Coordinates of N, CA and C in Angstrom, one line a residue:
F126 N -81.6 -5.6 -156.9 CA -80.9 -7.2 -156.8 C -82.8 -7.6 -156.1
V127 N -82.9 -8.7 -156.8 CA -84.3 -9.2 -155.5 C -84.5 -9.5 -154.6
S128 N -84.1 -10.1 -154.0 CA -84.1 -10.8 -152.1 C -85.5 -11.9 -153.0
Q129 N -84.6 -13.4 -152.0 CA -85.4 -14.2 -152.0 C -86.5 -13.8 -150.4
F130 N -85.9 -13.3 -149.3 CA -87.0 -13.5 -148.0 C -87.0 -12.5 -148.2
T131 N -88.6 -12.3 -147.8 CA -89.4 -11.6 -147.9 C -90.1 -11.2 -146.4
E132 N -90.0 -12.3 -145.5 CA -90.9 -11.9 -144.3 C -90.5 -11.3 -143.3
I133 N -90.0 -10.1 -142.4 CA -90.0 -10.2 -141.2 C -89.4 -11.5 -140.5
F134 N -88.2 -11.2 -140.1 CA -88.5 -13.3 -139.2 C -88.3 -12.2 -137.8
W135 N -87.4 -11.7 -136.8 CA -86.6 -10.7 -136.3 C -86.1 -9.4 -136.8
S136 N -87.1 -8.7 -135.8 CA -86.2 -7.5 -135.8 C -86.3 -6.9 -134.6
D137 N -85.4 -5.8 -134.5 CA -85.1 -4.3 -133.8 C -85.3 -3.4 -133.9
E138 N -85.8 -2.3 -134.0 CA -86.4 -1.5 -134.7 C -86.0 0.2 -134.1
F139 N -85.4 -0.1 -132.5 CA -85.5 0.6 -132.1 C -86.2 1.8 -131.5
D140 N -87.6 1.9 -131.1 CA -88.5 2.7 -130.6 C -88.1 3.1 -129.4
G141 N -87.8 2.3 -128.7 CA -88.3 2.9 -126.8 C -87.9 3.8 -127.3
D142 N -87.2 3.8 -125.6 CA -85.6 5.1 -125.2 C -84.5 4.3 -124.5
A143 N -84.5 2.8 -124.3 CA -82.9 2.6 -123.8 C -82.9 0.9 -124.4
L144 N -81.8 0.3 -124.6 CA -81.8 -1.1 -125.2 C -82.3 -1.2 -124.3
D145 N -82.8 -2.4 -124.9 CA -83.2 -3.8 -124.8 C -82.7 -5.0 -124.9
T146 N -82.4 -4.9 -123.3 CA -81.4 -6.7 -123.0 C -81.6 -7.5 -122.3
S147 N -83.5 -7.8 -123.4 CA -83.4 -9.1 -123.3 C -83.4 -9.2 -124.6
I148 N -82.4 -9.1 -125.7 CA -82.0 -9.0 -127.1 C -80.3 -9.0 -126.9
W149 N -79.9 -8.1 -126.4 CA -78.3 -7.9 -126.7 C -78.3 -7.7 -125.4
N150 N -76.3 -8.3 -124.9 CA -76.3 -8.3 -124.5 C -74.5 -7.0 -124.4
Y151 N -74.1 -6.1 -123.2 CA -73.2 -5.5 -123.1 C -71.8 -6.2 -123.2
E152 N -71.5 -6.0 -124.0 CA -69.4 -6.5 -124.0 C -68.6 -5.4 -123.3
T153 N -67.4 -5.5 -122.3 CA -66.9 -4.5 -122.2 C -65.6 -4.5 -121.7
G154 N -64.6 -3.6 -121.3 CA -63.5 -3.4 -121.0 C -62.9 -3.1 -122.7
N155 N -61.6 -4.2 -122.9 CA -60.6 -3.9 -124.3 C -60.4 -5.1 -124.4
G156 N -61.0 -5.8 -123.7 CA -60.5 -7.2 -125.2 C -58.9 -8.3 -124.5
T157 N -58.4 -8.7 -125.2 CA -57.4 -9.0 -125.4 C -56.6 -8.2 -126.5
N158 N -55.3 -7.7 -125.7 CA -54.8 -7.1 -127.3 C -56.0 -6.1 -128.0
G159 N -56.6 -5.8 -127.2 CA -58.0 -4.6 -127.6 C -58.1 -5.6 -129.1
W160 N -58.6 -6.4 -128.3 CA -60.3 -7.2 -129.3 C -59.2 -8.0 -129.9
G161 N -57.8 -8.5 -129.7 CA -57.0 -9.1 -131.3 C -56.6 -8.1 -132.3
N162 N -57.0 -6.6 -132.1 CA -57.4 -6.2 -133.1 C -56.0 -5.0 -132.8
G163 N -55.7 -4.7 -131.4 CA -54.6 -3.2 -130.9 C -55.9 -3.0 -130.9
E164 N -57.3 -3.1 -131.1 CA -57.7 -1.2 -130.5 C -58.2 -0.5 -129.8
L165 N -57.8 0.8 -129.6 CA -57.3 1.5 -128.0 C -58.3 1.6 -127.5
Q166 N -60.0 1.0 -127.5 CA -60.7 2.0 -126.9 C -61.6 1.3 -125.9
Y167 N -62.2 1.2 -124.4 CA -62.8 0.8 -122.9 C -63.7 0.9 -123.5
Y168 N -64.4 -0.6 -123.4 CA -66.1 -0.5 -124.1 C -67.1 -0.4 -122.3
T169 N -67.8 0.1 -122.3 CA -68.6 0.4 -121.4 C -70.2 0.3 -121.4
E170 N -71.0 0.0 -120.8 CA -72.3 0.1 -121.2 C -72.6 1.4 -121.3
D171 N -72.6 3.2 -120.8 CA -72.8 4.0 -121.4 C -72.9 4.9 -122.6
N172 N -72.2 4.2 -123.0 CA -71.6 5.0 -124.8 C -72.8 4.4 -125.4
V173 N -74.4 3.2 -125.2 CA -75.3 2.9 -126.0 C -76.1 3.9 -125.4
S174 N -77.1 4.8 -126.6 CA -78.4 5.0 -126.0 C -79.3 4.4 -127.5
V175 N -80.6 4.9 -127.0 CA -81.7 4.8 -128.1 C -82.8 6.1 -128.3
A176 N -82.4 6.4 -128.7 CA -83.6 8.1 -129.0 C -84.2 7.8 -130.4
D177 N -85.0 8.7 -130.1 CA -86.3 9.1 -131.3 C -86.0 8.2 -132.7
G178 N -86.0 6.7 -132.5 CA -85.8 5.9 -133.4 C -84.9 4.8 -133.9
S179 N -83.8 5.0 -132.9 CA -82.6 4.5 -133.1 C -81.6 4.6 -132.3
L180 N -80.8 3.3 -132.0 CA -79.8 3.4 -131.6 C -78.5 4.0 -131.7
V181 N -77.7 4.0 -130.9 CA -76.7 5.0 -131.0 C -75.2 5.0 -130.1
I182 N -74.5 4.5 -130.8 CA -73.4 4.1 -129.8 C -72.3 5.2 -130.4
A183 N -72.0 5.7 -129.6 CA -71.3 7.1 -129.5 C -69.3 6.5 -128.8
A184 N -68.3 7.1 -129.5 CA -67.1 6.6 -129.5 C -67.0 8.2 -129.1
R185 N -65.5 8.2 -127.9 CA -65.6 9.5 -127.4 C -64.3 9.3 -126.4
R186 N -63.2 11.1 -126.9 CA -62.0 10.9 -126.6 C -62.4 10.8 -125.1
E187 N -62.2 10.4 -124.3 CA -62.6 10.2 -122.2 C -61.5 8.7 -121.9
A188 N -61.0 9.8 -120.8 CA -59.9 8.7 -119.8 C -60.7 7.0 -119.4
E189 N -60.8 6.1 -119.5 CA -61.3 5.1 -118.8 C -60.7 4.0 -118.5
S190 N -60.5 3.9 -117.6 CA -59.8 2.2 -117.1 C -58.1 2.1 -118.0
G191 N -57.9 3.1 -117.7 CA -56.0 3.0 -118.1 C -56.5 3.0 -120.2
F192 N -57.7 3.7 -120.4 CA -57.7 4.0 -121.7 C -57.7 5.3 -122.5
D193 N -57.4 5.7 -123.5 CA -58.0 7.1 -124.0 C -59.2 7.8 -124.0
F194 N -59.9 6.4 -125.2 CA -61.8 6.6 -125.7 C -62.5 5.1 -124.2
T195 N -63.7 5.7 -124.9 CA -64.8 4.9 -124.8 C -65.2 4.5 -126.1
S196 N -66.5 3.9 -125.6 CA -66.9 2.9 -126.6 C -67.9 2.1 -127.0
A197 N -68.8 1.3 -127.3 CA -69.3 0.6 -127.1 C -69.6 -0.3 -127.5
R198 N -70.1 -2.3 -127.7 CA -70.0 -3.3 -128.1 C -71.8 -3.9 -128.1
I199 N -71.9 -4.1 -128.7 CA -73.4 -5.1 -128.2 C -73.5 -6.4 -129.3
T200 N -73.5 -7.7 -128.5 CA -74.5 -8.2 -129.3 C -75.5 -9.3 -128.7
T201 N -75.7 -10.5 -129.3 CA -76.9 -11.1 -129.4 C -76.9 -12.6 -128.5
M202 N -75.2 -12.9 -128.7 CA -74.8 -14.7 -128.4 C -75.6 -15.3 -126.8
D203 N -76.6 -16.6 -127.5 CA -77.6 -16.6 -126.1 C -78.9 -16.1 -126.1
K204 N -79.2 -14.6 -127.0 CA -80.7 -14.4 -127.1 C -81.0 -13.9 -128.3
F205 N -80.4 -13.9 -129.6 CA -80.7 -14.4 -130.7 C -79.9 -15.0 -131.6
E206 N -80.2 -16.0 -132.5 CA -78.8 -16.6 -133.2 C -79.9 -17.1 -134.4
V207 N -79.7 -17.0 -135.5 CA -80.0 -17.4 -136.5 C -79.2 -18.3 -137.8
T208 N -79.6 -19.0 -138.5 CA -79.1 -19.6 -139.6 C -79.9 -19.6 -141.2
Y209 N -79.2 -18.8 -141.8 CA -79.7 -18.2 -143.3 C -80.8 -17.4 -142.6
G210 N -80.5 -16.9 -144.1 CA -81.6 -15.7 -144.2 C -81.2 -14.2 -144.8
R211 N -82.2 -13.1 -144.6 CA -80.6 -11.8 -145.0 C -81.1 -11.2 -143.5
V212 N -79.9 -10.7 -143.4 CA -79.9 -9.9 -142.4 C -79.6 -8.1 -142.8
E213 N -80.2 -7.0 -142.7 CA -79.9 -5.9 -142.8 C -80.1 -4.7 -142.0
A214 N -79.3 -4.1 -141.8 CA -79.4 -2.9 -140.8 C -79.6 -1.1 -141.8
R215 N -79.7 -0.3 -141.1 CA -79.8 0.8 -141.9 C -79.4 1.6 -140.7
A216 N -78.3 2.0 -140.9 CA -77.6 2.6 -140.6 C -76.8 4.4 -141.3
K217 N -75.8 5.5 -139.6 CA -74.8 6.5 -140.6 C -73.9 5.8 -139.9
M218 N -72.8 5.9 -140.5 CA -71.5 6.1 -139.9 C -70.8 7.2 -139.2
P219 N -70.0 6.8 -138.5 CA -69.4 8.0 -137.4 C -68.4 9.0 -138.5
E220 N -68.2 10.2 -138.2 CA -67.3 11.5 -139.0 C -65.9 10.4 -137.9
G221 N -65.3 10.8 -139.1 CA -64.3 11.2 -138.1 C -62.3 10.3 -138.0
G222 N -61.3 10.5 -138.7 CA -60.5 9.5 -138.8 C -60.6 8.2 -137.3
G223 N -60.3 7.4 -137.4 CA -59.8 6.1 -135.9 C -60.8 5.6 -136.3
T224 N -62.1 6.1 -136.7 CA -63.3 5.5 -135.9 C -63.1 4.0 -136.9
W225 N -63.8 3.1 -136.2 CA -64.0 2.4 -137.8 C -65.6 1.2 -136.9
P226 N -66.5 1.6 -136.7 CA -67.4 0.5 -136.8 C -67.6 -0.3 -137.6
A227 N -69.0 -0.9 -137.1 CA -69.0 -2.6 -137.8 C -70.2 -2.9 -137.1
I228 N -71.4 -3.6 -138.8 CA -72.4 -4.7 -138.6 C -71.7 -6.1 -138.6
W229 N -71.7 -7.4 -137.5 CA -71.2 -8.4 -137.8 C -71.5 -9.5 -137.3
M230 N -71.9 -11.0 -137.6 CA -71.5 -12.1 -137.0 C -70.4 -12.9 -137.0
L231 N -71.3 -13.7 -135.6 CA -70.2 -14.8 -135.6 C -71.5 -15.9 -134.9
G232 N -70.4 -16.8 -135.0 CA -71.0 -18.6 -135.3 C -71.1 -18.5 -133.4
A233 N -72.4 -19.4 -133.6 CA -73.1 -18.9 -131.6 C -72.3 -20.4 -131.2
D234 N -71.9 -21.3 -131.8 CA -70.2 -22.2 -131.7 C -68.6 -21.5 -130.4
F235 N -69.1 -20.2 -131.0 CA -67.2 -19.6 -130.9 C -66.9 -19.7 -129.6
D236 N -68.2 -19.4 -128.4 CA -67.4 -20.3 -126.8 C -66.1 -21.4 -126.7
V237 N -67.3 -22.5 -128.3 CA -66.5 -23.5 -127.8 C -65.0 -24.2 -129.5
V238 N -65.3 -23.5 -130.0 CA -64.5 -23.5 -131.1 C -63.6 -22.8 -131.5
G239 N -63.9 -21.6 -130.4 CA -63.1 -20.3 -131.0 C -62.6 -19.2 -132.5
W240 N -62.4 -18.9 -132.3 CA -62.2 -18.2 -134.0 C -60.9 -18.2 -134.6
P241 N -60.8 -18.8 -135.7 CA -61.9 -18.1 -136.2 C -62.9 -19.7 -137.1
A242 N -62.3 -20.8 -136.5 CA -63.0 -22.2 -136.4 C -64.8 -21.6 -136.3
T243 N -65.3 -20.8 -136.1 CA -66.7 -20.8 -135.7 C -67.1 -20.6 -136.2
G244 N -66.5 -19.4 -137.3 CA -66.7 -18.3 -139.1 C -67.0 -16.8 -138.3
E245 N -66.7 -16.0 -139.7 CA -67.5 -14.9 -139.4 C -67.8 -14.3 -139.9
I246 N -68.9 -13.1 -140.1 CA -70.0 -12.7 -141.5 C -69.8 -11.2 -141.2
D247 N -68.7 -10.1 -142.2 CA -68.8 -8.8 -141.5 C -69.5 -8.2 -143.2
I248 N -70.5 -7.9 -142.4 CA -71.8 -7.5 -143.0 C -71.7 -5.8 -143.6
M249 N -70.9 -5.2 -142.7 CA -70.5 -4.0 -143.5 C -69.4 -3.9 -141.8
E250 N -68.0 -2.7 -142.7 CA -67.7 -2.6 -142.3 C -67.1 -1.1 -142.3
F251 N -67.2 0.4 -141.8 CA -66.1 1.4 -141.9 C -65.3 1.9 -141.3
V252 N -64.5 2.6 -142.0 CA -63.2 3.6 -141.3 C -63.5 4.9 -141.5
G253 N -63.0 5.5 -140.6 CA -62.9 6.8 -141.0 C -62.2 7.4 -141.7
N254 N -61.2 6.6 -141.5 CA -59.8 7.4 -142.6 C -60.4 6.2 -143.5
K255 N -61.3 6.3 -144.3 CA -61.5 5.7 -145.9 C -62.9 6.4 -146.0
P256 N -63.2 7.5 -146.2 CA -65.4 7.8 -145.7 C -65.5 7.8 -146.9
N257 N -65.3 7.7 -148.3 CA -66.0 6.9 -149.4 C -65.8 5.5 -149.3
E258 N -65.7 5.4 -149.3 CA -65.7 3.0 -148.9 C -66.0 2.5 -147.6
V259 N -67.3 0.8 -148.2 CA -67.0 0.4 -147.1 C -66.9 -0.8 -147.5
S260 N -66.2 -2.2 -146.8 CA -65.9 -3.6 -146.5 C -66.8 -4.5 -146.1
S261 N -67.2 -5.9 -147.0 CA -67.7 -6.6 -145.8 C -66.4 -7.7 -146.4
A262 N -66.5 -9.1 -145.8 CA -65.7 -10.3 -145.2 C -66.3 -11.0 -144.9
L263 N -65.9 -12.1 -145.0 CA -66.0 -13.7 -144.4 C -64.4 -14.2 -144.0
H264 N -64.5 -14.7 -142.3 CA -63.4 -15.4 -141.8 C -63.7 -16.3 -141.7
Y265 N -63.1 -17.3 -141.8 CA -63.1 -19.0 -141.7 C -61.4 -19.2 -141.7
P266 N -61.0 -20.8 -141.0 CA -59.6 -21.4 -141.4 C -59.8 -21.2 -142.5
G267 N -58.3 -20.7 -142.6 CA -57.3 -21.1 -144.4 C -57.6 -19.9 -144.9
N268 N -58.8 -18.9 -144.1 CA -58.8 -17.4 -144.4 C -59.2 -15.9 -144.2
S269 N -58.6 -16.2 -142.7 CA -59.1 -15.2 -141.6 C -57.4 -14.4 -141.3
G270 N -58.8 -13.1 -140.5 CA -57.4 -11.6 -140.5 C -56.9 -11.0 -141.8
G271 N -56.3 -11.0 -142.3 CA -55.8 -10.7 -143.0 C -55.6 -11.3 -144.7
N272 N -56.1 -12.5 -144.6 CA -55.9 -13.4 -145.1 C -57.4 -13.5 -145.3
A273 N -58.8 -12.5 -145.2 CA -60.1 -12.8 -145.2 C -59.9 -12.6 -146.9
R274 N -61.7 -13.1 -146.4 CA -62.6 -13.4 -148.2 C -62.5 -11.3 -148.4
F275 N -62.6 -10.9 -149.0 CA -62.7 -9.3 -148.2 C -62.7 -8.6 -149.5
A276 N -64.4 -8.4 -150.0 CA -64.5 -6.9 -151.0 C -64.9 -5.2 -150.6
A277 N -64.3 -4.8 -150.7 CA -64.8 -2.8 -150.6 C -65.7 -2.6 -152.4
T278 N -66.3 -1.7 -151.3 CA -67.2 -0.6 -152.4 C -68.0 1.0 -151.9
D279 N -67.5 1.6 -153.4 CA -66.9 3.1 -152.4 C -68.8 3.1 -152.0
I280 N -69.1 4.4 -151.5 CA -70.3 5.2 -150.8 C -69.8 6.2 -150.4
Q281 N -71.2 6.9 -150.6 CA -71.3 8.6 -150.7 C -71.8 8.7 -150.0
N282 N -71.2 10.2 -149.0 CA -72.4 10.4 -147.8 C -72.5 9.3 -146.3
A283 N -71.6 8.5 -146.3 CA -71.9 7.6 -144.9 C -71.9 7.7 -143.8
A284 N -71.5 9.1 -143.8 CA -71.9 9.4 -142.6 C -72.8 10.3 -142.1
T285 N -73.7 10.6 -143.3 CA -74.7 11.6 -143.1 C -75.7 11.9 -143.9
E286 N -75.6 10.4 -144.1 CA -77.1 10.4 -145.3 C -76.8 8.7 -144.1
W287 N -79.1 8.2 -144.1 CA -78.6 6.4 -144.4 C -78.8 5.8 -145.4
H288 N -78.0 4.5 -144.8 CA -76.9 3.6 -145.9 C -77.6 2.1 -145.3
T289 N -78.4 1.1 -146.5 CA -78.7 -0.5 -146.1 C -77.8 -1.2 -146.6
Y290 N -77.1 -1.7 -145.8 CA -75.9 -3.4 -145.3 C -76.7 -4.4 -145.4
A291 N -76.6 -5.2 -146.1 CA -77.3 -6.4 -146.0 C -76.2 -7.3 -146.3
V292 N -76.7 -8.4 -146.2 CA -76.3 -10.6 -145.8 C -77.3 -11.0 -146.4
E293 N -77.4 -12.0 -147.8 CA -78.4 -12.6 -147.9 C -77.6 -13.8 -147.9
W294 N -77.8 -15.1 -147.2 CA -77.3 -16.3 -146.7 C -78.3 -17.7 -146.9
T295 N -77.6 -18.2 -147.3 CA -78.3 -19.6 -148.4 C -77.2 -20.8 -148.0
A296 N -77.1 -21.7 -148.1 CA -75.9 -22.7 -148.0 C -75.6 -22.9 -149.4
D297 N -76.2 -22.2 -150.4 CA -75.4 -22.3 -151.6 C -74.5 -21.0 -151.5
E298 N -74.3 -20.1 -150.9 CA -74.1 -18.6 -151.4 C -74.8 -17.2 -150.5
I299 N -72.9 -16.5 -150.3 CA -73.5 -15.2 -148.8 C -72.8 -14.5 -149.8
T300 N -74.4 -13.6 -150.0 CA -73.9 -12.3 -151.2 C -74.2 -11.0 -149.8
F301 N -73.5 -9.9 -150.0 CA -73.0 -9.3 -149.9 C -73.8 -7.0 -150.4
L302 N -74.7 -6.7 -149.9 CA -74.9 -5.8 -150.1 C -75.2 -4.1 -149.7
V303 N -75.0 -3.7 -150.9 CA -74.9 -2.2 -150.2 C -75.9 -0.8 -150.6
D304 N -76.7 -1.0 -149.7 CA -78.6 -0.3 -151.0 C -78.8 -0.8 -152.2
N305 N -78.4 -1.9 -151.3 CA -79.6 -3.4 -152.2 C -78.5 -3.7 -153.5
E306 N -77.1 -3.1 -153.6 CA -75.9 -3.4 -154.9 C -75.1 -4.7 -154.2
V307 N -74.9 -5.3 -154.9 CA -73.9 -7.2 -154.5 C -72.6 -6.1 -154.5
N308 N -72.0 -6.6 -153.9 CA -71.4 -5.8 -153.0 C -69.8 -7.2 -153.6
F309 N -70.4 -8.4 -152.8 CA -69.5 -9.9 -152.9 C -70.4 -10.4 -153.4
T310 N -70.1 -12.4 -153.9 CA -70.8 -12.9 -153.7 C -69.6 -13.9 -153.4
F311 N -69.8 -14.8 -152.5 CA -69.0 -16.2 -152.1 C -69.9 -17.7 -152.0
T312 N -69.7 -18.4 -152.4 CA -70.1 -19.7 -153.2 C -69.9 -19.9 -151.2
N313 N -71.1 -20.8 -150.4 CA -71.2 -21.1 -149.1 C -70.9 -23.0 -150.0
E314 N -70.0 -23.7 -148.9 CA -70.2 -24.9 -149.2 C -70.2 -26.0 -147.4
S315 N -70.6 -26.6 -147.6 CA -71.4 -27.7 -146.3 C -70.2 -28.1 -145.9
S316 N -68.5 -27.8 -146.0 CA -67.7 -28.1 -145.6 C -66.7 -26.8 -144.5
L317 N -67.5 -25.7 -145.1 CA -67.1 -23.7 -144.3 C -67.9 -23.8 -143.2
P318 N -67.6 -22.9 -141.9 CA -68.5 -23.2 -140.4 C -70.1 -21.9 -140.7
F319 N -70.6 -21.6 -142.1 CA -71.6 -21.0 -142.3 C -72.8 -21.5 -143.1
N320 N -72.7 -23.2 -142.1 CA -73.8 -23.5 -141.7 C -74.8 -23.5 -141.1
K321 N -75.0 -22.7 -139.2 CA -75.2 -22.8 -138.3 C -75.7 -21.5 -137.4
D322 N -76.2 -21.9 -136.6 CA -76.6 -20.8 -135.9 C -74.6 -19.3 -136.5
F323 N -75.3 -17.7 -135.9 CA -74.8 -16.8 -135.8 C -75.5 -15.9 -134.7
F324 N -74.9 -15.5 -133.8 CA -75.5 -14.2 -133.0 C -74.7 -12.8 -134.4
L325 N -75.6 -11.7 -133.9 CA -75.4 -10.7 -134.0 C -74.6 -9.2 -133.7
I326 N -73.2 -8.4 -133.8 CA -72.4 -8.2 -133.0 C -72.8 -6.7 -133.8
M327 N -72.7 -5.3 -133.0 CA -72.4 -4.1 -133.7 C -72.3 -3.2 -132.6
N328 N -70.0 -2.8 -133.4 CA -69.7 -1.7 -132.6 C -68.6 -0.6 -133.1
V329 N -68.3 0.0 -132.2 CA -67.4 1.1 -133.1 C -65.8 0.9 -132.1
A330 N -65.5 0.6 -133.1 CA -63.5 0.8 -132.1 C -62.7 1.9 -133.0
M331 N -61.9 1.4 -132.2 CA -61.7 3.3 -132.6 C -60.2 2.2 -132.7
G332 N -59.4 3.0 -133.2 CA -57.6 2.4 -134.1 C -57.1 1.3 -134.6
G333 N -56.8 0.8 -134.1 CA -56.3 -0.9 -134.6 C -56.1 -1.3 -135.2
A334 N -55.8 -2.2 -136.2 CA -55.2 -2.4 -137.1 C -56.1 -1.9 -138.7
L335 N -57.4 -1.8 -138.9 CA -57.9 -1.2 -139.2 C -58.5 -0.3 -139.1
G336 N -59.0 0.3 -137.6 CA -59.0 1.8 -138.0 C -57.8 2.7 -138.0
G337 N -57.4 2.4 -137.8 CA -55.8 3.3 -137.8 C -55.3 4.6 -136.7
N338 N -54.9 5.8 -137.6 CA -54.4 7.0 -137.0 C -55.9 7.3 -136.1
I339 N -56.0 8.2 -134.5 CA -56.6 9.1 -134.5 C -56.1 10.6 -134.2
P340 N -56.7 11.0 -135.0 CA -56.5 12.5 -135.3 C -57.2 13.2 -133.9
A341 N -55.6 14.2 -133.2 CA -55.4 14.7 -132.1 C -57.4 15.0 -132.0
E342 N -58.0 15.9 -133.1 CA -59.4 16.8 -133.1 C -60.3 15.8 -132.8
F343 N -59.8 14.5 -132.8 CA -60.8 14.0 -132.6 C -62.0 14.0 -131.2
S344 N -62.6 13.9 -130.4 CA -63.8 14.0 -129.4 C -64.7 12.6 -129.7
E345 N -66.0 13.6 -130.3 CA -66.4 11.9 -130.2 C -67.3 11.9 -131.6
A346 N -67.8 10.6 -131.7 CA -68.2 10.2 -132.9 C -69.5 9.0 -132.5
S347 N -70.8 8.5 -133.7 CA -71.6 8.0 -133.6 C -72.8 7.1 -134.6
M348 N -72.3 6.0 -134.3 CA -72.6 5.0 -136.0 C -74.0 5.0 -135.1
E349 N -75.2 5.3 -135.8 CA -76.7 5.4 -135.6 C -77.2 4.2 -136.9
V350 N -78.2 3.6 -135.5 CA -78.3 2.3 -136.0 C -80.2 2.7 -136.9
D351 N -80.9 2.6 -137.1 CA -82.2 3.1 -137.4 C -83.1 2.0 -137.2
Y352 N -82.6 0.5 -137.3 CA -83.5 -0.7 -137.6 C -82.3 -1.6 -137.8
I353 N -82.7 -2.7 -137.4 CA -81.5 -4.4 -138.0 C -82.6 -6.0 -138.3
R354 N -82.5 -5.9 -139.1 CA -83.8 -7.0 -139.2 C -83.6 -8.3 -139.8
V355 N -83.9 -10.0 -139.3 CA -83.2 -10.9 -140.7 C -84.9 -10.7 -141.4
Y356 N -84.8 -11.4 -142.4 CA -85.9 -11.5 -143.4 C -86.1 -13.5 -142.9
K357 N -86.7 -14.0 -143.2 CA -86.4 -15.5 -143.7 C -86.9 -15.8 -144.8

């Protein structure tokens, strides 16, 4: 696949020793009904670290605020938002049943119009209970939640080797890629909520609608992100 976007417009290479809070926000707590998915984790700031050139989001079995698991979720809302381009991340997935990491985007008007009207672009979702599969999805009015436009593809060694996850996004088309191989392509239209600014989100959920069963032996697992880049 040959990208039409070749110049880095924005990136976080995670080369420092802490999360850059001029770029990222921490979202904490459990949201409403586990962020709408019955998730079992409580998000904290302590589950994020940056070291050796990578971002690490750790999910742990530990008690916090009435929940049995902790993890983290970070966003660029109100700090970095973009319309169109190629968004690419190089990452390793957490190991273990019940883990549900994601690299995704929400429309910047989320606070005004709500979900799914704002639109959601899921560049990558991984479920530890299905370690040889990775998926991408689009959520918008009429096609959201269990009715989202969704496609999965096979993957090997997602937790032990680096893979790249990307979306190429234009006014005409949205293409999802894993290791630069096309997972699926969607025809964008002016009537859809995919023609405006979006912000970035990265998180590791536990359990819930997609994460599923968490085995008793689960103690800790992390998603590592080498970089996230936007090309124009």
